[in-house]
Short mmCIF file of C-alpha atoms in Angstrom, two decimals:
data_model
loop_
_atom_site.label_atom_id
_atom_site.label_comp_id
_atom_site.label_asym_id
_atom_site.label_seq_id
_atom_site.Cartn_x
_atom_site.Cartn_y
_atom_site.Cartn_z
CA MET A 29 0.19 -0.52 -0.10
CA ARG A 30 0.95 3.23 -0.85
CA ARG A 31 1.67 5.86 1.96
CA LYS A 32 -0.07 9.03 1.56
CA ASP A 33 2.17 12.12 1.24
CA HIS A 34 0.60 15.53 2.48
CA VAL A 35 -1.43 16.73 -0.51
CA GLN A 36 -3.42 13.54 -0.55
CA GLN A 37 -3.88 14.04 3.07
CA VAL A 38 -5.54 17.59 2.06
CA ILE A 39 -7.23 16.06 -1.07
CA ASP A 40 -9.08 13.64 1.21
CA GLN A 41 -9.91 15.41 3.56
CA TRP A 42 -11.75 18.79 1.16
CA ARG A 43 -13.42 14.94 0.06
CA ARG A 44 -14.81 14.84 3.22
CA GLU A 45 -15.72 18.20 4.10
CA ALA A 46 -16.97 19.60 0.61
CA PRO A 47 -18.02 16.67 -1.43
CA GLY A 48 -19.20 19.03 -4.28
CA LEU A 49 -16.22 20.56 -4.61
CA ASP A 50 -13.50 19.97 -7.45
CA ARG A 51 -10.09 19.32 -6.26
CA SER A 52 -8.70 18.05 -9.46
CA PRO A 53 -6.35 20.85 -9.08
CA PHE A 54 -5.34 20.56 -6.06
CA GLY A 55 -2.74 17.65 -6.12
CA VAL A 56 -0.75 19.40 -8.90
CA ILE A 57 -0.46 22.96 -7.36
CA GLY A 58 -0.36 21.71 -4.16
CA ARG A 59 2.57 19.17 -4.70
CA ILE A 60 4.57 22.22 -7.11
CA ALA A 61 4.18 24.83 -4.11
CA ARG A 62 5.73 22.22 -1.96
CA LEU A 63 8.23 21.46 -3.58
CA ALA A 64 9.53 25.21 -5.03
CA ARG A 65 9.52 25.88 -0.88
CA LEU A 66 11.71 22.46 -0.22
CA LEU A 67 14.17 23.28 -3.27
CA GLU A 68 14.25 27.61 -1.83
CA ALA A 69 15.55 25.61 1.34
CA GLU A 70 17.92 23.59 -0.31
CA LEU A 71 19.27 26.60 -2.84
CA GLU A 72 19.51 29.51 -0.68
CA PRO A 73 22.28 28.39 1.87
CA VAL A 74 24.93 28.29 -1.31
CA PHE A 75 23.58 32.05 -2.56
CA MET A 76 23.89 33.04 1.46
CA THR A 77 27.71 31.44 1.42
CA HIS A 78 28.32 33.79 -1.11
CA GLY A 79 26.26 37.61 0.52
CA LEU A 80 23.71 36.87 -1.69
CA ASN A 81 19.87 36.12 -1.59
CA GLY A 82 18.34 33.74 -4.34
CA GLY A 83 16.60 37.20 -5.39
CA GLU A 84 19.92 38.73 -5.95
CA PHE A 85 21.46 35.63 -7.54
CA ASP A 86 18.49 35.71 -10.32
CA VAL A 87 19.48 39.76 -11.44
CA LEU A 88 23.21 38.45 -11.69
CA ALA A 89 22.70 35.44 -13.82
CA ALA A 90 20.05 36.73 -16.70
CA LEU A 91 23.13 40.11 -16.90
CA ARG A 92 25.87 37.45 -16.66
CA ARG A 93 24.25 34.61 -19.50
CA VAL A 94 22.93 37.54 -21.66
CA GLY A 95 26.82 37.41 -22.45
CA ARG A 96 29.20 41.07 -23.19
CA PRO A 97 28.41 43.72 -22.39
CA TYR A 98 26.20 42.26 -20.01
CA ARG A 99 23.05 44.93 -19.91
CA LEU A 100 19.64 45.19 -19.62
CA THR A 101 16.76 47.26 -19.23
CA PRO A 102 15.03 46.79 -15.78
CA THR A 103 12.10 46.59 -17.60
CA GLU A 104 13.88 42.99 -19.39
CA LEU A 105 15.03 42.06 -15.88
CA SER A 106 11.54 41.97 -14.35
CA THR A 107 10.26 39.75 -17.46
CA ALA A 108 12.97 37.36 -17.58
CA LEU A 109 12.60 37.16 -13.82
CA ILE A 110 9.13 37.63 -13.45
CA VAL A 111 9.18 39.84 -10.80
CA THR A 112 7.29 43.21 -10.41
CA SER A 113 9.21 46.28 -11.31
CA GLY A 114 8.64 47.69 -7.99
CA GLY A 115 10.21 44.04 -6.50
CA MET A 116 12.94 44.21 -9.71
CA THR A 117 13.82 48.31 -8.32
CA LYS A 118 14.31 46.83 -4.53
CA ARG A 119 16.54 43.89 -5.97
CA LEU A 120 18.65 46.37 -8.35
CA LYS A 121 19.03 49.05 -5.56
CA MET A 122 20.71 46.99 -3.15
CA LEU A 123 23.10 45.19 -5.92
CA GLU A 124 24.07 48.32 -7.23
CA GLY A 125 24.48 49.93 -3.16
CA ARG A 126 27.50 46.74 -3.27
CA GLY A 127 28.72 47.54 -6.55
CA LEU A 128 27.62 44.45 -8.45
CA VAL A 129 25.84 46.19 -10.88
CA ARG A 130 25.28 49.64 -12.26
CA ARG A 131 22.54 51.60 -13.54
CA GLU A 132 22.88 53.85 -16.62
CA ARG A 133 21.15 56.08 -18.79
CA ASP A 134 20.33 54.50 -21.91
CA LEU A 135 22.29 56.22 -24.77
CA HIS A 136 20.10 55.77 -27.39
CA ASP A 137 16.84 57.06 -25.41
CA GLY A 138 17.62 59.32 -22.21
CA ARG A 139 14.16 58.74 -20.51
CA SER A 140 15.36 54.95 -19.93
CA THR A 141 18.24 53.18 -18.22
CA THR A 142 20.13 50.47 -17.87
CA VAL A 143 21.69 47.85 -15.95
CA SER A 144 25.25 46.09 -16.41
CA LEU A 145 27.20 43.68 -14.31
CA THR A 146 30.12 44.62 -12.98
CA PRO A 147 33.81 43.38 -13.05
CA GLN A 148 33.05 42.62 -9.14
CA GLY A 149 29.62 41.24 -9.98
CA LYS A 150 31.02 39.30 -12.76
CA ARG A 151 33.46 37.36 -9.88
CA LEU A 152 30.92 37.08 -7.74
CA VAL A 153 27.98 35.22 -10.26
CA ASP A 154 30.84 32.95 -11.54
CA ALA A 155 32.02 32.03 -8.44
CA THR A 156 28.32 31.51 -7.19
CA LEU A 157 27.31 29.29 -10.24
CA ALA A 158 29.86 26.86 -9.93
CA GLU A 159 28.62 26.08 -6.26
CA HIS A 160 24.75 26.17 -7.55
CA THR A 161 25.45 24.01 -10.37
CA SER A 162 27.03 21.40 -7.96
CA ASN A 163 23.90 21.97 -5.45
CA GLU A 164 21.49 21.39 -8.04
CA GLU A 165 23.27 18.23 -9.18
CA ARG A 166 23.20 16.76 -5.91
CA LEU A 167 19.47 17.76 -5.58
CA LEU A 168 18.31 16.25 -8.48
CA SER A 169 21.12 13.00 -7.74
CA GLY A 170 18.28 10.45 -7.06
CA LEU A 171 16.32 10.75 -9.63
CA SER A 172 16.20 8.22 -12.76
CA THR A 173 16.47 9.49 -16.24
CA LYS A 174 13.53 6.95 -16.56
#
């Protein structure tokens, strides 16, 4: 007999308490949400050893992976990372204050700004990326390819 996970227990409770309720999305969404929380708890310590949090790492990594000159607009970053403009502004302010990114007026459109990775930011994201990749490999090592 298979052991029930927490999400299945919740589904069973709702089946009992609200039998007319369509519970079909609960299993998928509930498990994805729980997995996201569990993964975050495993990923954040690597970022913290480098003085970052996951959101800050995401910004640095997004800039790094676009290639030279490692530059995007705040809107491009917000879209790529699925973060509100206010949330992105907060991240950029923190990273800029630590010398990891630089915000400058766009040379082609004076109303817009660009965000670029500084040499210090590039060194930090490269160092963090190696450990982050190893950590993700560790987390997936128990899974089969089948």
